[in-house]
Short mmCIF file of the N, C-alpha and C atoms (twelve columns), coordinates in Angstrom:
data_MODEL
# 
_entry.id   MODEL 
# 
loop_
_atom_site.group_PDB 
_atom_site.id 
_atom_site.type_symbol 
_atom_site.label_atom_id 
_atom_site.label_alt_id 
_atom_site.label_comp_id 
_atom_site.label_asym_id 
_atom_site.label_seq_id 
_atom_site.Cartn_x 
_atom_site.Cartn_y 
_atom_site.Cartn_z 
_atom_site.pdbx_PDB_model_num 
ATOM 1   N N  . UNK A 1   -20.199 8.900   8.457   1 
ATOM 2   C CA . UNK A 1   -20.070 7.468   8.193   1 
ATOM 3   C C  . UNK A 1   -18.623 7.050   8.429   1 
ATOM 4   N N  . UNK A 2   -18.442 5.969   9.156   1 
ATOM 5   C CA . UNK A 2   -17.106 5.478   9.488   1 
ATOM 6   C C  . UNK A 2   -16.469 4.804   8.267   1 
ATOM 7   N N  . UNK A 3   -15.169 4.937   8.187   1 
ATOM 8   C CA . UNK A 3   -14.420 4.273   7.115   1 
ATOM 9   C C  . UNK A 3   -14.480 2.765   7.339   1 
ATOM 10  N N  . UNK A 4   -14.684 1.973   6.279   1 
ATOM 11  C CA . UNK A 4   -14.762 0.517   6.458   1 
ATOM 12  C C  . UNK A 4   -13.438 -0.087  6.940   1 
ATOM 13  N N  . UNK A 5   -12.330 0.636   6.760   1 
ATOM 14  C CA . UNK A 5   -11.029 0.094   7.157   1 
ATOM 15  C C  . UNK A 5   -10.580 0.599   8.516   1 
ATOM 16  N N  . UNK A 6   -11.412 1.418   9.169   1 
ATOM 17  C CA . UNK A 6   -10.949 2.076   10.381  1 
ATOM 18  C C  . UNK A 6   -10.667 1.104   11.530  1 
ATOM 19  N N  . UNK A 7   -11.364 -0.029  11.598  1 
ATOM 20  C CA . UNK A 7   -11.136 -0.988  12.681  1 
ATOM 21  C C  . UNK A 7   -10.092 -2.042  12.336  1 
ATOM 22  N N  . UNK A 8   -9.433  -1.874  11.209  1 
ATOM 23  C CA . UNK A 8   -8.404  -2.823  10.790  1 
ATOM 24  C C  . UNK A 8   -7.050  -2.378  11.346  1 
ATOM 25  N N  . UNK A 9   -6.090  -3.295  11.441  1 
ATOM 26  C CA . UNK A 9   -4.797  -2.943  12.045  1 
ATOM 27  C C  . UNK A 9   -3.976  -1.999  11.171  1 
ATOM 28  N N  . UNK A 10  -3.028  -1.336  11.826  1 
ATOM 29  C CA . UNK A 10  -2.013  -0.540  11.134  1 
ATOM 30  C C  . UNK A 10  -0.785  -1.439  11.021  1 
ATOM 31  N N  . UNK A 11  -0.129  -1.433  9.874   1 
ATOM 32  C CA . UNK A 11  1.068   -2.259  9.712   1 
ATOM 33  C C  . UNK A 11  2.264   -1.379  9.348   1 
ATOM 34  N N  . UNK A 12  3.439   -1.844  9.767   1 
ATOM 35  C CA . UNK A 12  4.681   -1.116  9.561   1 
ATOM 36  C C  . UNK A 12  5.695   -2.045  8.908   1 
ATOM 37  N N  . UNK A 13  6.449   -1.502  7.952   1 
ATOM 38  C CA . UNK A 13  7.497   -2.267  7.285   1 
ATOM 39  C C  . UNK A 13  8.759   -1.419  7.200   1 
ATOM 40  N N  . UNK A 14  9.904   -2.050  7.436   1 
ATOM 41  C CA . UNK A 14  11.199  -1.396  7.203   1 
ATOM 42  C C  . UNK A 14  11.569  -1.689  5.749   1 
ATOM 43  N N  . UNK A 15  11.783  -0.642  4.985   1 
ATOM 44  C CA . UNK A 15  12.165  -0.785  3.577   1 
ATOM 45  C C  . UNK A 15  13.659  -0.468  3.463   1 
ATOM 46  N N  . UNK A 16  14.445  -1.478  3.121   1 
ATOM 47  C CA . UNK A 16  15.885  -1.285  2.943   1 
ATOM 48  C C  . UNK A 16  16.163  -0.950  1.480   1 
ATOM 49  N N  . UNK A 17  16.904  0.121   1.271   1 
ATOM 50  C CA . UNK A 17  17.271  0.521   -0.089  1 
ATOM 51  C C  . UNK A 17  18.765  0.281   -0.283  1 
ATOM 52  N N  . UNK A 18  19.149  -0.107  -1.486  1 
ATOM 53  C CA . UNK A 18  20.568  -0.306  -1.782  1 
ATOM 54  C C  . UNK A 18  21.333  1.010   -1.854  1 
ATOM 55  N N  . UNK A 19  20.603  2.111   -2.093  1 
ATOM 56  C CA . UNK A 19  21.294  3.392   -2.236  1 
ATOM 57  C C  . UNK A 19  20.378  4.548   -1.860  1 
ATOM 58  N N  . UNK A 20  20.996  5.681   -1.569  1 
ATOM 59  C CA . UNK A 20  20.262  6.886   -1.185  1 
ATOM 60  C C  . UNK A 20  19.526  7.486   -2.378  1 
ATOM 61  N N  . UNK A 21  20.049  7.301   -3.577  1 
ATOM 62  C CA . UNK A 21  19.432  7.879   -4.774  1 
ATOM 63  C C  . UNK A 21  17.985  7.413   -4.931  1 
ATOM 64  N N  . UNK A 22  17.701  6.116   -4.685  1 
ATOM 65  C CA . UNK A 22  16.330  5.624   -4.822  1 
ATOM 66  C C  . UNK A 22  15.396  6.287   -3.809  1 
ATOM 67  N N  . UNK A 23  15.893  6.537   -2.603  1 
ATOM 68  C CA . UNK A 23  15.064  7.214   -1.602  1 
ATOM 69  C C  . UNK A 23  14.821  8.662   -2.022  1 
ATOM 70  N N  . UNK A 24  15.829  9.313   -2.562  1 
ATOM 71  C CA . UNK A 24  15.654  10.703  -3.026  1 
ATOM 72  C C  . UNK A 24  14.641  10.771  -4.166  1 
ATOM 73  N N  . UNK A 25  14.686  9.814   -5.100  1 
ATOM 74  C CA . UNK A 25  13.695  9.750   -6.191  1 
ATOM 75  C C  . UNK A 25  12.298  9.583   -5.601  1 
ATOM 76  N N  . UNK A 26  12.193  8.685   -4.631  1 
ATOM 77  C CA . UNK A 26  10.906  8.436   -3.991  1 
ATOM 78  C C  . UNK A 26  10.365  9.696   -3.324  1 
ATOM 79  N N  . UNK A 27  11.225  10.414  -2.635  1 
ATOM 80  C CA . UNK A 27  10.785  11.629  -1.942  1 
ATOM 81  C C  . UNK A 27  10.367  12.712  -2.935  1 
ATOM 82  N N  . UNK A 28  11.016  12.778  -4.077  1 
ATOM 83  C CA . UNK A 28  10.673  13.783  -5.085  1 
ATOM 84  C C  . UNK A 28  9.403   13.434  -5.847  1 
ATOM 85  N N  . UNK A 29  9.239   12.142  -6.188  1 
ATOM 86  C CA . UNK A 29  8.141   11.741  -7.077  1 
ATOM 87  C C  . UNK A 29  6.967   11.080  -6.360  1 
ATOM 88  N N  . UNK A 30  7.131   10.737  -5.064  1 
ATOM 89  C CA . UNK A 30  6.042   10.093  -4.331  1 
ATOM 90  C C  . UNK A 30  5.730   8.694   -4.808  1 
ATOM 91  N N  . UNK A 31  6.783   7.968   -5.216  1 
ATOM 92  C CA . UNK A 31  6.613   6.583   -5.687  1 
ATOM 93  C C  . UNK A 31  7.655   5.694   -5.024  1 
ATOM 94  N N  . UNK A 32  7.410   4.396   -5.069  1 
ATOM 95  C CA . UNK A 32  8.406   3.426   -4.614  1 
ATOM 96  C C  . UNK A 32  8.209   2.155   -5.424  1 
ATOM 97  N N  . UNK A 33  9.236   1.344   -5.455  1 
ATOM 98  C CA . UNK A 33  9.186   0.056   -6.128  1 
ATOM 99  C C  . UNK A 33  10.046  -0.898  -5.329  1 
ATOM 100 N N  . UNK A 34  9.672   -2.162  -5.311  1 
ATOM 101 C CA . UNK A 34  10.400  -3.130  -4.505  1 
ATOM 102 C C  . UNK A 34  10.456  -4.464  -5.239  1 
ATOM 103 N N  . UNK A 35  10.995  -5.462  -4.591  1 
ATOM 104 C CA . UNK A 35  11.129  -6.782  -5.218  1 
ATOM 105 C C  . UNK A 35  9.775   -7.482  -5.266  1 
ATOM 106 N N  . UNK A 36  9.603   -8.415  -6.204  1 
ATOM 107 C CA . UNK A 36  8.331   -9.135  -6.293  1 
ATOM 108 C C  . UNK A 36  7.930   -9.853  -5.000  1 
ATOM 109 N N  . UNK A 37  8.889   -10.375 -4.231  1 
ATOM 110 C CA . UNK A 37  8.515   -11.056 -2.977  1 
ATOM 111 C C  . UNK A 37  7.955   -10.062 -1.966  1 
ATOM 112 N N  . UNK A 38  8.497   -8.854  -1.937  1 
ATOM 113 C CA . UNK A 38  7.953   -7.818  -1.042  1 
ATOM 114 C C  . UNK A 38  6.593   -7.325  -1.528  1 
ATOM 115 N N  . UNK A 39  6.381   -7.322  -2.826  1 
ATOM 116 C CA . UNK A 39  5.103   -6.839  -3.377  1 
ATOM 117 C C  . UNK A 39  3.925   -7.605  -2.803  1 
ATOM 118 N N  . UNK A 40  4.039   -8.913  -2.719  1 
ATOM 119 C CA . UNK A 40  2.926   -9.728  -2.191  1 
ATOM 120 C C  . UNK A 40  2.613   -9.337  -0.753  1 
ATOM 121 N N  . UNK A 41  3.646   -9.173  0.068   1 
ATOM 122 C CA . UNK A 41  3.441   -8.798  1.476   1 
ATOM 123 C C  . UNK A 41  2.800   -7.416  1.577   1 
ATOM 124 N N  . UNK A 42  3.326   -6.466  0.813   1 
ATOM 125 C CA . UNK A 42  2.817   -5.092  0.898   1 
ATOM 126 C C  . UNK A 42  1.395   -4.980  0.359   1 
ATOM 127 N N  . UNK A 43  1.104   -5.635  -0.763  1 
ATOM 128 C CA . UNK A 43  -0.269  -5.588  -1.294  1 
ATOM 129 C C  . UNK A 43  -1.252  -6.232  -0.322  1 
ATOM 130 N N  . UNK A 44  -0.837  -7.328  0.314   1 
ATOM 131 C CA . UNK A 44  -1.697  -7.960  1.314   1 
ATOM 132 C C  . UNK A 44  -1.957  -7.026  2.476   1 
ATOM 133 N N  . UNK A 45  -0.917  -6.360  2.941   1 
ATOM 134 C CA . UNK A 45  -1.072  -5.414  4.049   1 
ATOM 135 C C  . UNK A 45  -1.945  -4.236  3.626   1 
ATOM 136 N N  . UNK A 46  -1.764  -3.748  2.396   1 
ATOM 137 C CA . UNK A 46  -2.547  -2.595  1.935   1 
ATOM 138 C C  . UNK A 46  -4.040  -2.935  1.910   1 
ATOM 139 N N  . UNK A 47  -4.371  -4.168  1.528   1 
ATOM 140 C CA . UNK A 47  -5.782  -4.586  1.453   1 
ATOM 141 C C  . UNK A 47  -6.379  -4.894  2.820   1 
ATOM 142 N N  . UNK A 48  -5.553  -5.319  3.770   1 
ATOM 143 C CA . UNK A 48  -6.064  -5.803  5.053   1 
ATOM 144 C C  . UNK A 48  -5.721  -4.915  6.241   1 
ATOM 145 N N  . UNK A 49  -5.339  -3.666  5.973   1 
ATOM 146 C CA . UNK A 49  -4.962  -2.744  7.045   1 
ATOM 147 C C  . UNK A 49  -5.649  -1.405  6.845   1 
ATOM 148 N N  . UNK A 50  -5.766  -0.674  7.940   1 
ATOM 149 C CA . UNK A 50  -6.307  0.678   7.811   1 
ATOM 150 C C  . UNK A 50  -5.224  1.617   7.270   1 
ATOM 151 N N  . UNK A 51  -3.947  1.285   7.547   1 
ATOM 152 C CA . UNK A 51  -2.836  2.126   7.113   1 
ATOM 153 C C  . UNK A 51  -1.582  1.267   7.071   1 
ATOM 154 N N  . UNK A 52  -0.717  1.520   6.078   1 
ATOM 155 C CA . UNK A 52  0.571   0.838   5.987   1 
ATOM 156 C C  . UNK A 52  1.649   1.908   5.969   1 
ATOM 157 N N  . UNK A 53  2.523   1.869   6.979   1 
ATOM 158 C CA . UNK A 53  3.633   2.808   7.057   1 
ATOM 159 C C  . UNK A 53  4.914   2.107   6.635   1 
ATOM 160 N N  . UNK A 54  5.710   2.810   5.835   1 
ATOM 161 C CA . UNK A 54  6.987   2.299   5.342   1 
ATOM 162 C C  . UNK A 54  8.091   3.167   5.933   1 
ATOM 163 N N  . UNK A 55  9.020   2.533   6.632   1 
ATOM 164 C CA . UNK A 55  10.136  3.236   7.256   1 
ATOM 165 C C  . UNK A 55  11.372  2.891   6.435   1 
ATOM 166 N N  . UNK A 56  12.019  3.903   5.896   1 
ATOM 167 C CA . UNK A 56  13.087  3.702   4.914   1 
ATOM 168 C C  . UNK A 56  14.470  3.811   5.536   1 
ATOM 169 N N  . UNK A 57  15.365  2.928   5.083   1 
ATOM 170 C CA . UNK A 57  16.753  2.951   5.519   1 
ATOM 171 C C  . UNK A 57  17.635  2.484   4.372   1 
ATOM 172 N N  . UNK A 58  18.732  3.206   4.147   1 
ATOM 173 C CA . UNK A 58  19.720  2.764   3.166   1 
ATOM 174 C C  . UNK A 58  20.562  1.682   3.831   1 
ATOM 175 N N  . UNK A 59  20.689  0.543   3.158   1 
ATOM 176 C CA . UNK A 59  21.450  -0.596  3.662   1 
ATOM 177 C C  . UNK A 59  22.837  -0.146  4.116   1 
ATOM 178 N N  . UNK A 60  23.190  -0.477  5.362   1 
ATOM 179 C CA . UNK A 60  24.524  -0.180  5.873   1 
ATOM 180 C C  . UNK A 60  24.732  1.246   6.347   1 
ATOM 181 N N  . UNK A 61  23.687  2.099   6.291   1 
ATOM 182 C CA . UNK A 61  23.862  3.511   6.665   1 
ATOM 183 C C  . UNK A 61  23.841  3.744   8.174   1 
ATOM 184 N N  . UNK A 62  23.205  2.835   8.927   1 
ATOM 185 C CA . UNK A 62  23.062  3.057   10.365  1 
ATOM 186 C C  . UNK A 62  21.991  4.071   10.711  1 
ATOM 187 N N  . UNK A 63  21.185  4.457   9.733   1 
ATOM 188 C CA . UNK A 63  20.161  5.481   9.928   1 
ATOM 189 C C  . UNK A 63  18.860  5.094   9.227   1 
ATOM 190 N N  . UNK A 64  17.780  5.700   9.676   1 
ATOM 191 C CA . UNK A 64  16.543  5.744   8.917   1 
ATOM 192 C C  . UNK A 64  16.572  7.044   8.134   1 
ATOM 193 N N  . UNK A 65  15.993  7.052   6.940   1 
ATOM 194 C CA . UNK A 65  15.953  8.270   6.127   1 
ATOM 195 C C  . UNK A 65  14.565  8.903   6.116   1 
ATOM 196 N N  . UNK A 66  13.638  8.362   6.879   1 
ATOM 197 C CA . UNK A 66  12.298  8.932   6.950   1 
ATOM 198 C C  . UNK A 66  11.243  7.854   6.819   1 
ATOM 199 N N  . UNK A 67  9.981   8.288   6.810   1 
ATOM 200 C CA . UNK A 67  8.906   7.320   6.661   1 
ATOM 201 C C  . UNK A 67  7.763   7.900   5.855   1 
ATOM 202 N N  . UNK A 68  6.995   6.988   5.272   1 
ATOM 203 C CA . UNK A 68  5.914   7.361   4.365   1 
ATOM 204 C C  . UNK A 68  4.735   6.415   4.588   1 
ATOM 205 N N  . UNK A 69  3.598   6.821   4.087   1 
ATOM 206 C CA . UNK A 69  2.381   6.001   4.111   1 
ATOM 207 C C  . UNK A 69  2.197   5.420   2.714   1 
ATOM 208 N N  . UNK A 70  1.852   4.157   2.651   1 
ATOM 209 C CA . UNK A 70  1.581   3.518   1.363   1 
ATOM 210 C C  . UNK A 70  0.287   4.093   0.820   1 
ATOM 211 N N  . UNK A 71  0.332   4.685   -0.383  1 
ATOM 212 C CA . UNK A 71  -0.810  5.409   -0.922  1 
ATOM 213 C C  . UNK A 71  -1.615  4.657   -1.964  1 
ATOM 214 N N  . UNK A 72  -1.098  3.531   -2.443  1 
ATOM 215 C CA . UNK A 72  -1.834  2.741   -3.439  1 
ATOM 216 C C  . UNK A 72  -1.316  1.315   -3.403  1 
ATOM 217 N N  . UNK A 73  -2.115  0.419   -3.964  1 
ATOM 218 C CA . UNK A 73  -1.636  -0.954  -4.154  1 
ATOM 219 C C  . UNK A 73  -0.553  -0.928  -5.231  1 
ATOM 220 N N  . UNK A 74  0.209   -2.004  -5.310  1 
ATOM 221 C CA . UNK A 74  1.293   -2.088  -6.287  1 
ATOM 222 C C  . UNK A 74  0.735   -2.674  -7.575  1 
ATOM 223 N N  . UNK A 75  0.903   -1.929  -8.651  1 
ATOM 224 C CA . UNK A 75  0.416   -2.370  -9.952  1 
ATOM 225 C C  . UNK A 75  1.518   -3.038  -10.759 1 
ATOM 226 N N  . UNK A 76  1.266   -3.205  -12.045 1 
ATOM 227 C CA . UNK A 76  2.217   -3.864  -12.951 1 
ATOM 228 C C  . UNK A 76  3.162   -2.881  -13.626 1 
ATOM 229 N N  . UNK A 77  2.791   -1.602  -13.632 1 
ATOM 230 C CA . UNK A 77  3.597   -0.605  -14.339 1 
ATOM 231 C C  . UNK A 77  4.953   -0.432  -13.668 1 
ATOM 232 N N  . UNK A 78  6.009   -0.554  -14.457 1 
ATOM 233 C CA . UNK A 78  7.368   -0.388  -13.925 1 
ATOM 234 C C  . UNK A 78  7.859   1.024   -14.216 1 
ATOM 235 N N  . UNK A 79  8.886   1.428   -13.488 1 
ATOM 236 C CA . UNK A 79  9.451   2.763   -13.680 1 
ATOM 237 C C  . UNK A 79  10.901  2.646   -14.102 1 
ATOM 238 N N  . UNK A 80  11.305  3.520   -14.990 1 
ATOM 239 C CA . UNK A 80  12.706  3.576   -15.423 1 
ATOM 240 C C  . UNK A 80  13.559  4.351   -14.417 1 
ATOM 241 N N  . UNK A 81  12.915  4.908   -13.381 1 
ATOM 242 C CA . UNK A 81  13.655  5.718   -12.400 1 
ATOM 243 C C  . UNK A 81  14.635  4.887   -11.586 1 
ATOM 244 N N  . UNK A 82  14.317  3.605   -11.364 1 
ATOM 245 C CA . UNK A 82  15.136  2.781   -10.489 1 
ATOM 246 C C  . UNK A 82  16.276  2.160   -11.280 1 
ATOM 247 N N  . UNK A 83  17.440  2.116   -10.662 1 
ATOM 248 C CA . UNK A 83  18.612  1.544   -11.311 1 
ATOM 249 C C  . UNK A 83  18.665  0.028   -11.228 1 
ATOM 250 N N  . UNK A 84  17.684  -0.598  -10.575 1 
ATOM 251 C CA . UNK A 84  17.725  -2.042  -10.392 1 
ATOM 252 C C  . UNK A 84  16.688  -2.733  -11.265 1 
ATOM 253 N N  . UNK A 85  17.103  -3.658  -12.139 1 
ATOM 254 C CA . UNK A 85  16.157  -4.338  -13.027 1 
ATOM 255 C C  . UNK A 85  15.268  -5.348  -12.296 1 
ATOM 256 N N  . UNK A 86  15.596  -5.719  -11.052 1 
ATOM 257 C CA . UNK A 86  14.831  -6.732  -10.332 1 
ATOM 258 C C  . UNK A 86  13.576  -6.214  -9.656  1 
ATOM 259 N N  . UNK A 87  13.290  -4.922  -9.803  1 
ATOM 260 C CA . UNK A 87  12.124  -4.355  -9.130  1 
ATOM 261 C C  . UNK A 87  10.851  -4.626  -9.908  1 
ATOM 262 N N  . UNK A 88  9.744   -4.659  -9.182  1 
ATOM 263 C CA . UNK A 88  8.444   -4.891  -9.790  1 
ATOM 264 C C  . UNK A 88  7.747   -3.588  -10.111 1 
ATOM 265 N N  . UNK A 89  6.446   -3.550  -9.840  1 
ATOM 266 C CA . UNK A 89  5.635   -2.389  -10.178 1 
ATOM 267 C C  . UNK A 89  5.825   -1.221  -9.226  1 
ATOM 268 N N  . UNK A 90  5.379   -0.064  -9.679  1 
ATOM 269 C CA . UNK A 90  5.486   1.175   -8.912  1 
ATOM 270 C C  . UNK A 90  4.198   1.374   -8.114  1 
ATOM 271 N N  . UNK A 91  4.340   1.980   -6.942  1 
ATOM 272 C CA . UNK A 91  3.157   2.354   -6.169  1 
ATOM 273 C C  . UNK A 91  3.380   3.706   -5.517  1 
ATOM 274 N N  . UNK A 92  2.286   4.319   -5.122  1 
ATOM 275 C CA . UNK A 92  2.314   5.677   -4.566  1 
ATOM 276 C C  . UNK A 92  2.689   5.615   -3.088  1 
ATOM 277 N N  . UNK A 93  3.542   6.528   -2.664  1 
ATOM 278 C CA . UNK A 93  3.850   6.702   -1.244  1 
ATOM 279 C C  . UNK A 93  3.700   8.179   -0.903  1 
ATOM 280 N N  . UNK A 94  3.155   8.438   0.265   1 
ATOM 281 C CA . UNK A 94  2.991   9.800   0.773   1 
ATOM 282 C C  . UNK A 94  3.994   9.989   1.907   1 
ATOM 283 N N  . UNK A 95  5.049   10.752  1.618   1 
ATOM 284 C CA . UNK A 95  6.104   10.960  2.610   1 
ATOM 285 C C  . UNK A 95  5.591   11.824  3.751   1 
ATOM 286 N N  . UNK A 96  5.846   11.377  4.974   1 
ATOM 287 C CA . UNK A 96  5.420   12.090  6.174   1 
ATOM 288 C C  . UNK A 96  6.605   12.824  6.798   1 
ATOM 289 N N  . UNK A 97  7.744   12.131  6.915   1 
ATOM 290 C CA . UNK A 97  8.965   12.754  7.439   1 
ATOM 291 C C  . UNK A 97  10.128  12.379  6.541   1 
ATOM 292 N N  . UNK A 98  10.912  13.373  6.162   1 
ATOM 293 C CA . UNK A 98  12.132  13.152  5.388   1 
ATOM 294 C C  . UNK A 98  13.273  13.637  6.285   1 
ATOM 295 N N  . UNK A 99  13.749  12.740  7.116   1 
ATOM 296 C CA . UNK A 99  14.721  13.145  8.128   1 
ATOM 297 C C  . UNK A 99  15.629  11.971  8.442   1 
ATOM 298 N N  . UNK A 100 16.919  12.248  8.602   1 
ATOM 299 C CA . UNK A 100 17.870  11.197  8.961   1 
ATOM 300 C C  . UNK A 100 17.825  11.000  10.473  1 
ATOM 301 N N  . UNK A 101 17.541  9.755   10.882  1 
ATOM 302 C CA . UNK A 101 17.434  9.427   12.306  1 
ATOM 303 C C  . UNK A 101 18.374  8.249   12.575  1 
ATOM 304 N N  . UNK A 102 19.398  8.437   13.432  1 
ATOM 305 C CA . UNK A 102 20.306  7.323   13.751  1 
ATOM 306 C C  . UNK A 102 19.555  6.175   14.420  1 
ATOM 307 N N  . UNK A 103 19.962  4.940   14.109  1 
ATOM 308 C CA . UNK A 103 19.319  3.769   14.699  1 
ATOM 309 C C  . UNK A 103 19.291  3.836   16.223  1 
ATOM 310 N N  . UNK A 104 20.351  4.414   16.847  1 
ATOM 311 C CA . UNK A 104 20.385  4.398   18.317  1 
ATOM 312 C C  . UNK A 104 19.221  5.181   18.926  1 
ATOM 313 N N  . UNK A 105 18.607  6.087   18.163  1 
ATOM 314 C CA . UNK A 105 17.447  6.828   18.680  1 
ATOM 315 C C  . UNK A 105 16.204  5.943   18.738  1 
ATOM 316 N N  . UNK A 106 16.265  4.777   18.100  1 
ATOM 317 C CA . UNK A 106 15.101  3.883   18.076  1 
ATOM 318 C C  . UNK A 106 15.394  2.542   18.758  1 
ATOM 319 N N  . UNK A 107 16.491  2.454   19.498  1 
ATOM 320 C CA . UNK A 107 16.852  1.175   20.114  1 
ATOM 321 C C  . UNK A 107 15.842  0.694   21.150  1 
ATOM 322 N N  . UNK A 108 14.990  1.582   21.635  1 
ATOM 323 C CA . UNK A 108 13.949  1.159   22.576  1 
ATOM 324 C C  . UNK A 108 12.812  0.428   21.864  1 
ATOM 325 N N  . UNK A 109 12.783  0.485   20.526  1 
ATOM 326 C CA . UNK A 109 11.752  -0.210  19.754  1 
ATOM 327 C C  . UNK A 109 12.231  -1.611  19.419  1 
ATOM 328 N N  . UNK A 110 11.417  -2.611  19.761  1 
ATOM 329 C CA . UNK A 110 11.763  -3.989  19.423  1 
ATOM 330 C C  . UNK A 110 10.620  -4.602  18.629  1 
ATOM 331 N N  . UNK A 111 10.944  -5.620  17.841  1 
ATOM 332 C CA . UNK A 111 9.959   -6.283  17.001  1 
ATOM 333 C C  . UNK A 111 9.559   -7.614  17.646  1 
ATOM 334 N N  . UNK A 112 8.336   -7.697  18.195  1 
ATOM 335 C CA . UNK A 112 7.913   -8.938  18.849  1 
ATOM 336 C C  . UNK A 112 7.787   -10.115 17.880  1 
ATOM 337 N N  . UNK A 113 7.695   -9.863  16.580  1 
ATOM 338 C CA . UNK A 113 7.599   -10.931 15.579  1 
ATOM 339 C C  . UNK A 113 8.965   -11.334 15.048  1 
ATOM 340 N N  . UNK A 114 10.025  -10.732 15.607  1 
ATOM 341 C CA . UNK A 114 11.390  -11.081 15.197  1 
ATOM 342 C C  . UNK A 114 12.257  -11.239 16.450  1 
ATOM 343 N N  . UNK A 115 11.811  -12.084 17.364  1 
ATOM 344 C CA . UNK A 115 12.555  -12.393 18.605  1 
ATOM 345 C C  . UNK A 115 12.907  -11.145 19.411  1 
ATOM 346 N N  . UNK A 116 12.036  -10.137 19.380  1 
ATOM 347 C CA . UNK A 116 12.253  -8.878  20.113  1 
ATOM 348 C C  . UNK A 116 13.590  -8.214  19.775  1 
ATOM 349 N N  . UNK A 117 14.040  -8.405  18.533  1 
ATOM 350 C CA . UNK A 117 15.259  -7.725  18.078  1 
ATOM 351 C C  . UNK A 117 14.958  -6.244  17.873  1 
ATOM 352 N N  . UNK A 118 16.038  -5.439  17.956  1 
ATOM 353 C CA . UNK A 118 15.899  -4.004  17.729  1 
ATOM 354 C C  . UNK A 118 15.380  -3.730  16.319  1 
ATOM 355 N N  . UNK A 119 14.617  -2.673  16.196  1 
ATOM 356 C CA . UNK A 119 14.116  -2.242  14.888  1 
ATOM 357 C C  . UNK A 119 15.192  -1.375  14.257  1 
ATOM 358 N N  . UNK A 120 15.769  -1.851  13.150  1 
ATOM 359 C CA . UNK A 120 16.779  -1.043  12.443  1 
ATOM 360 C C  . UNK A 120 16.972  -1.545  11.026  1 
# 
């Protein structure tokens, strides 16, 4: 039997983190948390996509730190793991690659929904 979500689109999001510590916590515990405005976008994508991939980058680092698959919708439960009080609920992420990749290795990727700007 085919999965009911198999014919739905795959969506990708760049997740910018203020610090490397939050990404390390995420990689260890398989969780992530973001701002309430991002929660609406991610929950919508999780419900209307076959898969949601999150590509992580520390703000100002010039690198990606890896990517993960969104493993659950975002609930109301908050985590004390994050140093930022502005974050919303926690959700599950399944890390696929934990590797530092310089932005220049991805300069051939452009975002057609953002004036074909480079993905970084």
